[in-house]
């Protein structure tokens, strides 16, 4: 079996390490490698993949949205999000899935014991990752998800996809107001990411979270962002983006193999492999 991850850039991707570890834990004779595919090259890649025995692939920037019109079938969660990160060849048809949202929910449940049902969430950002996480939380029963974004119009477009999503601006006063009573704060912006020139202007909004509130930063490089450090300093539970990265891969592998796996064992194999490789 041959599997790949495609994107541009893609050579920094952790997917070959994660999937390689899970495939060897399963004792499967399968290869998983990274392939640079530039914007506009997807139709050529799909032809090439079919002719070279590729059974499935993960997609990263800039293909997650561009793939949709090129596939033969799309899973409902991926259609709602408007993006796919996992594509499988099933009886000659390319079928797309999105495991980012479900991966985030699994990580929240496994690491923070967080159950979205009936919860109030404040989510920062309205880009690709925010879309997948906000919609997954709303579909899993979150009572309200307030989506704060610098470009308010983009937050409005995301929130139009589900009635329990509400758009809000991204400014200190709004963040503080919306953190009051929130069970979970999720950072889906690139603020604090290695290489991102900008940082949060301040962190006083964290003081407004209730003591049981948790903070989930999707960023995993660095492993401890300033947001997470400030949350822990205030006694709040906090989680970085690595568990989500691991769980989206576990769920993608279930799609590739088209069968349920021992998810805990797969996540453990993938996490152990990451610990033995420098992240960047
Ligand atoms: P994206 O589509 O480019 O979205 C970036 C978001 O950050 C937008 O909402 C943008 O707001 C906001 N932003 C950027 N600079 C800002 C600033 N100076 N002030 C306020 N907001 C700012 O990126 P993405 O793919 O969603 O990724 C977002 C983050 O999630 C990245 O750090 C990425 O590494 C991480 N991620 C993690 C995982 C995981 O598995 N853990 C998966 C995917 C992504 P505007 O709309 O106003 O531009």
PDB file of C-alpha atoms and ligand atoms in Angstrom:
ATOM      1  CA  UNK A   1       0.000   0.000   0.000  1.00  0.00           C
ATOM      2  CA  UNK A   2       1.282   3.464  -0.879  1.00  0.00           C
ATOM      3  CA  UNK A   3       0.161   6.605   0.988  1.00  0.00           C
ATOM      4  CA  UNK A   4       1.343  10.220   0.733  1.00  0.00           C
ATOM      5  CA  UNK A   5       1.006  13.725   2.063  1.00  0.00           C
ATOM      6  CA  UNK A   6       0.899  16.473  -0.561  1.00  0.00           C
ATOM      7  CA  UNK A   7       1.320  20.228  -0.254  1.00  0.00           C
ATOM      8  CA  UNK A   8       3.619  23.150  -0.865  1.00  0.00           C
ATOM      9  CA  UNK A   9       5.566  23.431   1.357  1.00  0.00           C
ATOM     10  CA  UNK A  10       5.293  19.872   2.642  1.00  0.00           C
ATOM     11  CA  UNK A  11       8.772  18.574   3.388  1.00  0.00           C
ATOM     12  CA  UNK A  12       8.516  19.797   7.022  1.00  0.00           C
ATOM     13  CA  UNK A  13       5.283  17.784   7.498  1.00  0.00           C
ATOM     14  CA  UNK A  14       5.126  15.414  10.479  1.00  0.00           C
ATOM     15  CA  UNK A  15       2.645  13.124   8.677  1.00  0.00           C
ATOM     16  CA  UNK A  16       5.277  10.640   7.381  1.00  0.00           C
ATOM     17  CA  UNK A  17       6.621  10.207  10.951  1.00  0.00           C
ATOM     18  CA  UNK A  18       3.143   9.832  12.473  1.00  0.00           C
ATOM     19  CA  UNK A  19       1.789   7.451   9.825  1.00  0.00           C
ATOM     20  CA  UNK A  20       5.064   5.537   9.540  1.00  0.00           C
ATOM     21  CA  UNK A  21       4.941   4.794  13.292  1.00  0.00           C
ATOM     22  CA  UNK A  22       1.301   3.697  13.193  1.00  0.00           C
ATOM     23  CA  UNK A  23       1.790   1.511  10.104  1.00  0.00           C
ATOM     24  CA  UNK A  24       4.748  -0.263  11.647  1.00  0.00           C
ATOM     25  CA  UNK A  25       2.848  -0.727  14.937  1.00  0.00           C
ATOM     26  CA  UNK A  26       0.187  -2.468  12.854  1.00  0.00           C
ATOM     27  CA  UNK A  27       2.850  -4.564  11.108  1.00  0.00           C
ATOM     28  CA  UNK A  28       1.626  -3.396   7.692  1.00  0.00           C
ATOM     29  CA  UNK A  29       3.860  -3.336   4.645  1.00  0.00           C
ATOM     30  CA  UNK A  30       2.974   0.200   3.547  1.00  0.00           C
ATOM     31  CA  UNK A  31       4.935   3.256   2.471  1.00  0.00           C
ATOM     32  CA  UNK A  32       3.988   6.841   3.400  1.00  0.00           C
ATOM     33  CA  UNK A  33       5.987   9.710   1.911  1.00  0.00           C
ATOM     34  CA  UNK A  34       5.726  13.459   1.269  1.00  0.00           C
ATOM     35  CA  UNK A  35       5.342  14.879  -2.251  1.00  0.00           C
ATOM     36  CA  UNK A  36       5.503  18.520  -3.269  1.00  0.00           C
ATOM     37  CA  UNK A  37       2.402  19.406  -5.297  1.00  0.00           C
ATOM     38  CA  UNK A  38       2.067  23.072  -6.224  1.00  0.00           C
ATOM     39  CA  UNK A  39      -1.172  25.047  -6.494  1.00  0.00           C
ATOM     40  CA  UNK A  40      -2.821  24.207  -9.843  1.00  0.00           C
ATOM     41  CA  UNK A  41      -1.156  20.776 -10.100  1.00  0.00           C
ATOM     42  CA  UNK A  42      -3.934  18.776  -8.383  1.00  0.00           C
ATOM     43  CA  UNK A  43      -5.558  17.307 -11.542  1.00  0.00           C
ATOM     44  CA  UNK A  44      -2.120  16.052 -12.719  1.00  0.00           C
ATOM     45  CA  UNK A  45      -1.384  14.674  -9.254  1.00  0.00           C
ATOM     46  CA  UNK A  46      -4.701  12.763  -9.086  1.00  0.00           C
ATOM     47  CA  UNK A  47      -3.915  11.130 -12.463  1.00  0.00           C
ATOM     48  CA  UNK A  48      -0.359  10.326 -11.394  1.00  0.00           C
ATOM     49  CA  UNK A  49      -1.482   8.917  -8.019  1.00  0.00           C
ATOM     50  CA  UNK A  50      -4.055   6.626  -9.621  1.00  0.00           C
ATOM     51  CA  UNK A  51      -1.421   5.281 -12.057  1.00  0.00           C
ATOM     52  CA  UNK A  52       1.196   4.771  -9.348  1.00  0.00           C
ATOM     53  CA  UNK A  53      -0.813   2.767  -6.840  1.00  0.00           C
ATOM     54  CA  UNK A  54      -1.463   5.553  -4.311  1.00  0.00           C
ATOM     55  CA  UNK A  55      -4.343   4.304  -2.125  1.00  0.00           C
ATOM     56  CA  UNK A  56      -4.803   7.576  -0.274  1.00  0.00           C
ATOM     57  CA  UNK A  57      -3.193  10.867   0.662  1.00  0.00           C
ATOM     58  CA  UNK A  58      -3.317  13.675   3.179  1.00  0.00           C
ATOM     59  CA  UNK A  59      -3.475  17.244   1.897  1.00  0.00           C
ATOM     60  CA  UNK A  60      -2.091  20.359   3.468  1.00  0.00           C
ATOM     61  CA  UNK A  61      -1.603  23.975   2.294  1.00  0.00           C
ATOM     62  CA  UNK A  62      -2.673  25.123  -0.305  1.00  0.00           C
ATOM     63  CA  UNK A  63      -4.928  22.221  -1.361  1.00  0.00           C
ATOM     64  CA  UNK A  64      -7.503  21.650   1.384  1.00  0.00           C
ATOM     65  CA  UNK A  65     -10.201  23.723  -0.341  1.00  0.00           C
ATOM     66  CA  UNK A  66      -9.099  23.351  -3.984  1.00  0.00           C
ATOM     67  CA  UNK A  67      -9.561  19.555  -3.826  1.00  0.00           C
ATOM     68  CA  UNK A  68     -13.331  19.663  -3.280  1.00  0.00           C
ATOM     69  CA  UNK A  69     -14.504  20.091  -6.909  1.00  0.00           C
ATOM     70  CA  UNK A  70     -12.000  17.474  -8.128  1.00  0.00           C
ATOM     71  CA  UNK A  71     -13.184  14.558  -5.956  1.00  0.00           C
ATOM     72  CA  UNK A  72     -15.857  11.940  -6.720  1.00  0.00           C
ATOM     73  CA  UNK A  73     -17.326  11.958  -3.207  1.00  0.00           C
ATOM     74  CA  UNK A  74     -17.079  14.113  -0.076  1.00  0.00           C
ATOM     75  CA  UNK A  75     -17.897  13.144   3.498  1.00  0.00           C
ATOM     76  CA  UNK A  76     -20.589  15.422   5.104  1.00  0.00           C
ATOM     77  CA  UNK A  77     -18.193  16.846   7.757  1.00  0.00           C
ATOM     78  CA  UNK A  78     -15.700  17.820   5.043  1.00  0.00           C
ATOM     79  CA  UNK A  79     -18.471  19.341   2.934  1.00  0.00           C
ATOM     80  CA  UNK A  80     -19.720  21.430   5.866  1.00  0.00           C
ATOM     81  CA  UNK A  81     -16.185  22.639   6.608  1.00  0.00           C
ATOM     82  CA  UNK A  82     -15.481  23.252   2.926  1.00  0.00           C
ATOM     83  CA  UNK A  83     -12.072  21.573   3.204  1.00  0.00           C
ATOM     84  CA  UNK A  84     -10.567  18.075   3.030  1.00  0.00           C
ATOM     85  CA  UNK A  85      -7.331  16.836   4.589  1.00  0.00           C
ATOM     86  CA  UNK A  86      -7.674  13.116   3.781  1.00  0.00           C
ATOM     87  CA  UNK A  87      -8.470  11.513   0.407  1.00  0.00           C
ATOM     88  CA  UNK A  88      -8.955   7.768  -0.209  1.00  0.00           C
ATOM     89  CA  UNK A  89      -9.320   5.775  -3.415  1.00  0.00           C
ATOM     90  CA  UNK A  90     -12.432   3.643  -2.836  1.00  0.00           C
ATOM     91  CA  UNK A  91     -13.427   1.294  -5.685  1.00  0.00           C
ATOM     92  CA  UNK A  92     -11.840   3.638  -8.195  1.00  0.00           C
ATOM     93  CA  UNK A  93     -13.418   6.813  -6.749  1.00  0.00           C
ATOM     94  CA  UNK A  94     -11.565   9.578  -4.877  1.00  0.00           C
ATOM     95  CA  UNK A  95     -13.407  10.276  -1.613  1.00  0.00           C
ATOM     96  CA  UNK A  96     -12.516  13.225   0.651  1.00  0.00           C
ATOM     97  CA  UNK A  97     -12.715  13.527   4.447  1.00  0.00           C
ATOM     98  CA  UNK A  98     -11.714  16.115   7.042  1.00  0.00           C
ATOM     99  CA  UNK A  99     -10.242  14.765  10.291  1.00  0.00           C
ATOM    100  CA  UNK A 100      -9.000  18.099  11.721  1.00  0.00           C
ATOM    101  CA  UNK A 101     -12.229  18.891  13.609  1.00  0.00           C
ATOM    102  CA  UNK A 102     -12.745  15.351  14.914  1.00  0.00           C
ATOM    103  CA  UNK A 103      -9.028  15.196  15.786  1.00  0.00           C
ATOM    104  CA  UNK A 104      -9.383  18.354  17.874  1.00  0.00           C
ATOM    105  CA  UNK A 105     -12.425  16.921  19.699  1.00  0.00           C
ATOM    106  CA  UNK A 106     -10.596  13.643  20.437  1.00  0.00           C
ATOM    107  CA  UNK A 107      -7.574  15.551  21.753  1.00  0.00           C
ATOM    108  CA  UNK A 108      -9.798  17.744  23.960  1.00  0.00           C
ATOM    109  CA  UNK A 109     -11.529  14.660  25.364  1.00  0.00           C
ATOM    110  CA  UNK A 110      -8.394  12.575  25.885  1.00  0.00           C
ATOM    111  CA  UNK A 111      -6.091  15.244  27.315  1.00  0.00           C
ATOM    112  CA  UNK A 112      -8.402  17.758  29.009  1.00  0.00           C
ATOM    113  CA  UNK A 113     -11.444  15.528  29.607  1.00  0.00           C
ATOM    114  CA  UNK A 114     -13.452  18.240  27.842  1.00  0.00           C
ATOM    115  CA  UNK A 115     -17.001  17.384  26.726  1.00  0.00           C
ATOM    116  CA  UNK A 116     -18.386  19.980  24.276  1.00  0.00           C
ATOM    117  CA  UNK A 117     -22.056  19.172  25.047  1.00  0.00           C
ATOM    118  CA  UNK A 118     -23.719  22.274  26.497  1.00  0.00           C
ATOM    119  CA  UNK A 119     -20.425  24.186  26.731  1.00  0.00           C
ATOM    120  CA  UNK A 120     -19.596  27.813  26.013  1.00  0.00           C
ATOM    121  CA  UNK A 121     -16.491  28.283  23.872  1.00  0.00           C
ATOM    122  CA  UNK A 122     -14.547  31.368  22.844  1.00  0.00           C
ATOM    123  CA  UNK A 123     -12.575  30.635  19.686  1.00  0.00           C
ATOM    124  CA  UNK A 124      -9.945  32.968  18.232  1.00  0.00           C
ATOM    125  CA  UNK A 125      -9.439  33.024  14.456  1.00  0.00           C
ATOM    126  CA  UNK A 126     -11.527  32.253  11.392  1.00  0.00           C
ATOM    127  CA  UNK A 127      -8.996  30.628   9.032  1.00  0.00           C
ATOM    128  CA  UNK A 128      -8.879  27.013   7.849  1.00  0.00           C
ATOM    129  CA  UNK A 129      -8.146  25.448  11.238  1.00  0.00           C
ATOM    130  CA  UNK A 130     -10.709  27.641  13.020  1.00  0.00           C
ATOM    131  CA  UNK A 131     -13.386  26.559  10.556  1.00  0.00           C
ATOM    132  CA  UNK A 132     -12.815  22.840  11.209  1.00  0.00           C
ATOM    133  CA  UNK A 133     -12.618  23.219  15.011  1.00  0.00           C
ATOM    134  CA  UNK A 134     -15.556  25.645  15.404  1.00  0.00           C
ATOM    135  CA  UNK A 135     -17.884  23.499  13.299  1.00  0.00           C
ATOM    136  CA  UNK A 136     -16.821  20.281  15.047  1.00  0.00           C
ATOM    137  CA  UNK A 137     -17.495  21.860  18.468  1.00  0.00           C
ATOM    138  CA  UNK A 138     -20.910  23.133  17.375  1.00  0.00           C
ATOM    139  CA  UNK A 139     -21.856  19.793  15.836  1.00  0.00           C
ATOM    140  CA  UNK A 140     -20.734  17.980  18.997  1.00  0.00           C
ATOM    141  CA  UNK A 141     -23.278  19.995  20.996  1.00  0.00           C
ATOM    142  CA  UNK A 142     -21.452  23.117  22.212  1.00  0.00           C
ATOM    143  CA  UNK A 143     -24.198  25.531  23.332  1.00  0.00           C
ATOM    144  CA  UNK A 144     -22.446  28.590  21.908  1.00  0.00           C
ATOM    145  CA  UNK A 145     -19.158  29.160  20.119  1.00  0.00           C
ATOM    146  CA  UNK A 146     -18.097  32.810  19.858  1.00  0.00           C
ATOM    147  CA  UNK A 147     -15.701  33.268  16.936  1.00  0.00           C
ATOM    148  CA  UNK A 148     -13.432  36.321  17.397  1.00  0.00           C
ATOM    149  CA  UNK A 149     -11.440  37.355  14.369  1.00  0.00           C
ATOM    150  CA  UNK A 150      -9.346  40.341  13.304  1.00  0.00           C
ATOM    151  CA  UNK A 151     -11.216  40.377   9.976  1.00  0.00           C
ATOM    152  CA  UNK A 152     -14.791  40.374  11.263  1.00  0.00           C
ATOM    153  CA  UNK A 153     -16.252  39.608   7.820  1.00  0.00           C
ATOM    154  CA  UNK A 154     -14.378  36.307   7.764  1.00  0.00           C
ATOM    155  CA  UNK A 155     -15.803  35.388  11.180  1.00  0.00           C
ATOM    156  CA  UNK A 156     -19.282  36.224   9.841  1.00  0.00           C
ATOM    157  CA  UNK A 157     -18.811  33.917   6.860  1.00  0.00           C
ATOM    158  CA  UNK A 158     -17.741  31.050   9.110  1.00  0.00           C
ATOM    159  CA  UNK A 159     -20.606  31.608  11.555  1.00  0.00           C
ATOM    160  CA  UNK A 160     -23.167  31.555   8.732  1.00  0.00           C
ATOM    161  CA  UNK A 161     -22.459  27.803   8.490  1.00  0.00           C
ATOM    162  CA  UNK A 162     -23.952  26.889  11.878  1.00  0.00           C
ATOM    163  CA  UNK A 163     -26.622  28.553  14.093  1.00  0.00           C
ATOM    164  CA  UNK A 164     -24.639  28.116  17.335  1.00  0.00           C
ATOM    165  CA  UNK A 165     -21.635  30.086  16.017  1.00  0.00           C
ATOM    166  CA  UNK A 166     -21.565  33.857  16.671  1.00  0.00           C
ATOM    167  CA  UNK A 167     -19.037  36.291  15.138  1.00  0.00           C
ATOM    168  CA  UNK A 168     -17.196  38.859  17.280  1.00  0.00           C
ATOM    169  CA  UNK A 169     -14.320  41.288  16.790  1.00  0.00           C
ATOM    170  CA  UNK A 170     -10.794  40.551  18.012  1.00  0.00           C
ATOM    171  CA  UNK A 171      -9.941  43.261  20.533  1.00  0.00           C
ATOM    172  CA  UNK A 172      -8.922  43.171  24.224  1.00  0.00           C
ATOM    173  CA  UNK A 173     -12.307  44.329  25.571  1.00  0.00           C
ATOM    174  CA  UNK A 174     -14.281  41.797  23.526  1.00  0.00           C
ATOM    175  CA  UNK A 175     -11.906  38.962  24.403  1.00  0.00           C
ATOM    176  CA  UNK A 176     -12.227  39.773  28.097  1.00  0.00           C
ATOM    177  CA  UNK A 177     -16.032  40.006  27.898  1.00  0.00           C
ATOM    178  CA  UNK A 178     -16.324  36.726  26.011  1.00  0.00           C
ATOM    179  CA  UNK A 179     -13.916  34.855  28.297  1.00  0.00           C
ATOM    180  CA  UNK A 180     -16.269  35.509  31.244  1.00  0.00           C
ATOM    181  CA  UNK A 181     -18.124  32.247  31.787  1.00  0.00           C
ATOM    182  CA  UNK A 182     -16.394  30.416  28.911  1.00  0.00           C
ATOM    183  CA  UNK A 183     -15.582  26.752  29.556  1.00  0.00           C
ATOM    184  CA  UNK A 184     -12.923  26.701  26.857  1.00  0.00           C
ATOM    185  CA  UNK A 185     -10.728  29.213  25.029  1.00  0.00           C
ATOM    186  CA  UNK A 186      -9.277  27.978  21.734  1.00  0.00           C
ATOM    187  CA  UNK A 187      -6.548  29.823  19.848  1.00  0.00           C
ATOM    188  CA  UNK A 188      -6.772  29.102  16.106  1.00  0.00           C
ATOM    189  CA  UNK A 189      -4.800  32.194  15.065  1.00  0.00           C
ATOM    190  CA  UNK A 190      -1.117  32.085  14.204  1.00  0.00           C
ATOM    191  CA  UNK A 191      -0.285  34.526  17.055  1.00  0.00           C
ATOM    192  CA  UNK A 192       2.566  33.039  19.090  1.00  0.00           C
ATOM    193  CA  UNK A 193       3.625  30.562  16.395  1.00  0.00           C
ATOM    194  CA  UNK A 194       7.365  30.245  15.657  1.00  0.00           C
ATOM    195  CA  UNK A 195       8.085  32.545  12.726  1.00  0.00           C
ATOM    196  CA  UNK A 196       4.935  34.649  13.231  1.00  0.00           C
ATOM    197  CA  UNK A 197       6.148  38.205  13.833  1.00  0.00           C
ATOM    198  CA  UNK A 198       3.113  39.118  15.984  1.00  0.00           C
ATOM    199  CA  UNK A 199       2.095  38.178  19.520  1.00  0.00           C
ATOM    200  CA  UNK A 200      -1.051  38.823  21.610  1.00  0.00           C
ATOM    201  CA  UNK A 201      -1.002  42.423  22.824  1.00  0.00           C
ATOM    202  CA  UNK A 202      -1.709  41.203  26.383  1.00  0.00           C
ATOM    203  CA  UNK A 203      -3.173  38.268  28.257  1.00  0.00           C
ATOM    204  CA  UNK A 204      -5.474  39.930  30.794  1.00  0.00           C
ATOM    205  CA  UNK A 205      -8.462  38.296  29.073  1.00  0.00           C
ATOM    206  CA  UNK A 206      -7.298  35.011  30.671  1.00  0.00           C
ATOM    207  CA  UNK A 207      -8.167  36.480  34.101  1.00  0.00           C
ATOM    208  CA  UNK A 208     -11.820  36.503  33.050  1.00  0.00           C
ATOM    209  CA  UNK A 209     -11.957  32.726  32.480  1.00  0.00           C
ATOM    210  CA  UNK A 210     -13.608  30.772  35.323  1.00  0.00           C
ATOM    211  CA  UNK A 211     -11.322  28.485  37.404  1.00  0.00           C
ATOM    212  CA  UNK A 212     -12.550  25.379  35.567  1.00  0.00           C
ATOM    213  CA  UNK A 213     -11.844  27.027  32.171  1.00  0.00           C
ATOM    214  CA  UNK A 214      -9.337  25.371  29.853  1.00  0.00           C
ATOM    215  CA  UNK A 215      -7.089  26.820  27.135  1.00  0.00           C
ATOM    216  CA  UNK A 216      -6.324  24.978  23.900  1.00  0.00           C
ATOM    217  CA  UNK A 217      -3.692  26.485  21.594  1.00  0.00           C
ATOM    218  CA  UNK A 218      -3.559  24.767  18.187  1.00  0.00           C
ATOM    219  CA  UNK A 219       0.068  25.815  17.816  1.00  0.00           C
ATOM    220  CA  UNK A 220       2.679  23.107  18.505  1.00  0.00           C
ATOM    221  CA  UNK A 221       5.847  24.960  17.553  1.00  0.00           C
ATOM    222  CA  UNK A 222       6.841  26.179  20.063  1.00  0.00           C
ATOM    223  CA  UNK A 223       5.420  23.461  22.309  1.00  0.00           C
ATOM    224  CA  UNK A 224       4.646  26.061  24.991  1.00  0.00           C
ATOM    225  CA  UNK A 225       3.362  29.342  23.581  1.00  0.00           C
ATOM    226  CA  UNK A 226       3.210  32.429  25.740  1.00  0.00           C
ATOM    227  CA  UNK A 227      -0.591  31.995  25.802  1.00  0.00           C
ATOM    228  CA  UNK A 228      -0.241  28.505  27.320  1.00  0.00           C
ATOM    229  CA  UNK A 229       2.432  29.636  29.790  1.00  0.00           C
ATOM    230  CA  UNK A 230       0.210  32.541  30.929  1.00  0.00           C
ATOM    231  CA  UNK A 231      -2.784  30.190  31.273  1.00  0.00           C
ATOM    232  CA  UNK A 232      -0.820  27.698  33.404  1.00  0.00           C
ATOM    233  CA  UNK A 233       0.509  30.558  35.537  1.00  0.00           C
ATOM    234  CA  UNK A 234      -3.124  31.381  36.339  1.00  0.00           C
ATOM    235  CA  UNK A 235      -3.825  27.758  37.317  1.00  0.00           C
ATOM    236  CA  UNK A 236      -5.843  27.001  34.173  1.00  0.00           C
ATOM    237  CA  UNK A 237      -5.604  23.669  32.362  1.00  0.00           C
ATOM    238  CA  UNK A 238      -3.835  24.057  29.023  1.00  0.00           C
ATOM    239  CA  UNK A 239      -3.055  21.946  25.938  1.00  0.00           C
ATOM    240  CA  UNK A 240      -0.945  22.587  22.851  1.00  0.00           C
ATOM    241  CA  UNK A 241      -1.623  21.449  19.252  1.00  0.00           C
ATOM    242  CA  UNK A 242       0.354  18.192  19.301  1.00  0.00           C
ATOM    243  CA  UNK A 243      -2.474  15.941  20.521  1.00  0.00           C
ATOM    244  CA  UNK A 244      -4.707  17.301  17.730  1.00  0.00           C
ATOM    245  CA  UNK A 245      -1.955  16.630  15.194  1.00  0.00           C
ATOM    246  CA  UNK A 246      -1.704  13.046  16.452  1.00  0.00           C
ATOM    247  CA  UNK A 247      -5.461  12.390  16.585  1.00  0.00           C
ATOM    248  CA  UNK A 248      -6.210  13.782  13.124  1.00  0.00           C
ATOM    249  CA  UNK A 249      -3.597  11.309  11.825  1.00  0.00           C
ATOM    250  CA  UNK A 250      -5.155   8.376  13.721  1.00  0.00           C
ATOM    251  CA  UNK A 251      -8.567   9.187  12.224  1.00  0.00           C
ATOM    252  CA  UNK A 252      -7.052   9.625   8.746  1.00  0.00           C
ATOM    253  CA  UNK A 253      -5.438   6.179   8.974  1.00  0.00           C
ATOM    254  CA  UNK A 254      -8.835   4.648   9.806  1.00  0.00           C
ATOM    255  CA  UNK A 255     -10.122   6.171   6.555  1.00  0.00           C
ATOM    256  CA  UNK A 256      -7.119   4.922   4.562  1.00  0.00           C
ATOM    257  CA  UNK A 257      -7.504   1.375   5.888  1.00  0.00           C
ATOM    258  CA  UNK A 258     -11.320   1.613   5.884  1.00  0.00           C
ATOM    259  CA  UNK A 259     -11.612  -0.126   9.244  1.00  0.00           C
ATOM    260  CA  UNK A 260     -11.698   0.843  12.915  1.00  0.00           C
ATOM    261  CA  UNK A 261      -8.341   0.761  14.725  1.00  0.00           C
ATOM    262  CA  UNK A 262      -7.332   0.641  18.383  1.00  0.00           C
ATOM    263  CA  UNK A 263      -7.190   4.434  18.513  1.00  0.00           C
ATOM    264  CA  UNK A 264      -5.424   4.630  21.873  1.00  0.00           C
ATOM    265  CA  UNK A 265      -2.655   2.306  20.695  1.00  0.00           C
ATOM    266  CA  UNK A 266      -2.274   4.223  17.426  1.00  0.00           C
ATOM    267  CA  UNK A 267      -2.122   7.592  19.217  1.00  0.00           C
ATOM    268  CA  UNK A 268       0.495   6.190  21.605  1.00  0.00           C
ATOM    269  CA  UNK A 269       2.646   4.899  18.709  1.00  0.00           C
ATOM    270  CA  UNK A 270       2.383   8.221  16.850  1.00  0.00           C
ATOM    271  CA  UNK A 271       3.113  10.319  19.961  1.00  0.00           C
ATOM    272  CA  UNK A 272       6.143   8.195  20.844  1.00  0.00           C
ATOM    273  CA  UNK A 273       7.536   8.672  17.320  1.00  0.00           C
ATOM    274  CA  UNK A 274       7.158  12.461  17.611  1.00  0.00           C
ATOM    275  CA  UNK A 275       9.011  12.472  20.926  1.00  0.00           C
ATOM    276  CA  UNK A 276      11.992  10.823  19.235  1.00  0.00           C
ATOM    277  CA  UNK A 277      12.139  13.311  16.341  1.00  0.00           C
ATOM    278  CA  UNK A 278      12.895  17.003  16.650  1.00  0.00           C
ATOM    279  CA  UNK A 279       9.744  18.896  15.662  1.00  0.00           C
ATOM    280  CA  UNK A 280      11.492  21.187  13.158  1.00  0.00           C
TER     281      UNK A 280
HETATM  282  P1  LIG B   1      -4.936  30.665   8.381  1.00  0.00           P
HETATM  283  O1  LIG B   1      -6.009  30.046   7.576  1.00  0.00           O
HETATM  284  O2  LIG B   1      -3.868  31.465   7.719  1.00  0.00           O
HETATM  285  O3  LIG B   1      -5.634  31.592   9.522  1.00  0.00           O
HETATM  286  C1  LIG B   1      -4.857  32.403  10.354  1.00  0.00           C
HETATM  287  C2  LIG B   1      -5.758  33.078  11.400  1.00  0.00           C
HETATM  288  O4  LIG B   1      -4.922  33.877  12.269  1.00  0.00           O
HETATM  289  C3  LIG B   1      -6.790  34.041  10.805  1.00  0.00           C
HETATM  290  O5  LIG B   1      -7.969  34.001  11.565  1.00  0.00           O
HETATM  291  C4  LIG B   1      -6.087  35.402  10.950  1.00  0.00           C
HETATM  292  O6  LIG B   1      -6.992  36.495  11.027  1.00  0.00           O
HETATM  293  C5  LIG B   1      -5.419  35.213  12.294  1.00  0.00           C
HETATM  294  N1  LIG B   1      -4.303  36.159  12.469  1.00  0.00           N
HETATM  295  C6  LIG B   1      -3.114  36.155  11.800  1.00  0.00           C
HETATM  296  N2  LIG B   1      -2.349  37.178  12.232  1.00  0.00           N
HETATM  297  C7  LIG B   1      -3.065  37.835  13.187  1.00  0.00           C
HETATM  298  C8  LIG B   1      -2.828  38.988  14.001  1.00  0.00           C
HETATM  299  N3  LIG B   1      -1.671  39.681  13.909  1.00  0.00           N
HETATM  300  N4  LIG B   1      -3.784  39.370  14.870  1.00  0.00           N
HETATM  301  C9  LIG B   1      -4.951  38.687  14.968  1.00  0.00           C
HETATM  302  N5  LIG B   1      -5.254  37.605  14.221  1.00  0.00           N
HETATM  303  C10 LIG B   1      -4.318  37.180  13.338  1.00  0.00           C
HETATM  304  O7  LIG B   1      -4.133  29.560   9.229  1.00  0.00           O
HETATM  305  P2  LIG B   1      -4.674  28.123   9.732  1.00  0.00           P
HETATM  306  O8  LIG B   1      -4.326  27.083   8.740  1.00  0.00           O
HETATM  307  O9  LIG B   1      -6.086  28.282  10.170  1.00  0.00           O
HETATM  308  O10 LIG B   1      -3.705  27.878  11.006  1.00  0.00           O
HETATM  309  C11 LIG B   1      -3.833  28.658  12.193  1.00  0.00           C
HETATM  310  C12 LIG B   1      -2.910  28.099  13.283  1.00  0.00           C
HETATM  311  O11 LIG B   1      -3.334  26.782  13.644  1.00  0.00           O
HETATM  312  C13 LIG B   1      -1.444  27.965  12.858  1.00  0.00           C
HETATM  313  O12 LIG B   1      -0.628  28.351  13.930  1.00  0.00           O
HETATM  314  C14 LIG B   1      -1.264  26.480  12.564  1.00  0.00           C
HETATM  315  O13 LIG B   1       0.034  26.045  12.805  1.00  0.00           O
HETATM  316  C15 LIG B   1      -2.229  25.871  13.573  1.00  0.00           C
HETATM  317  N6  LIG B   1      -2.760  24.546  13.161  1.00  0.00           N
HETATM  318  C16 LIG B   1      -2.563  23.478  13.991  1.00  0.00           C
HETATM  319  C17 LIG B   1      -3.072  22.235  13.651  1.00  0.00           C
HETATM  320  C18 LIG B   1      -2.861  21.072  14.585  1.00  0.00           C
HETATM  321  O14 LIG B   1      -3.089  19.909  14.172  1.00  0.00           O
HETATM  322  N7  LIG B   1      -2.478  21.296  15.806  1.00  0.00           N
HETATM  323  C19 LIG B   1      -3.799  22.060  12.442  1.00  0.00           C
HETATM  324  C20 LIG B   1      -3.973  23.186  11.621  1.00  0.00           C
HETATM  325  C21 LIG B   1      -3.451  24.423  11.993  1.00  0.00           C
HETATM  326  P3  LIG B   1      -7.507  37.240   9.662  1.00  0.00           P
HETATM  327  O15 LIG B   1      -8.653  36.409   9.142  1.00  0.00           O
HETATM  328  O16 LIG B   1      -7.901  38.577  10.126  1.00  0.00           O
HETATM  329  O17 LIG B   1      -6.334  37.258   8.700  1.00  0.00           O
END
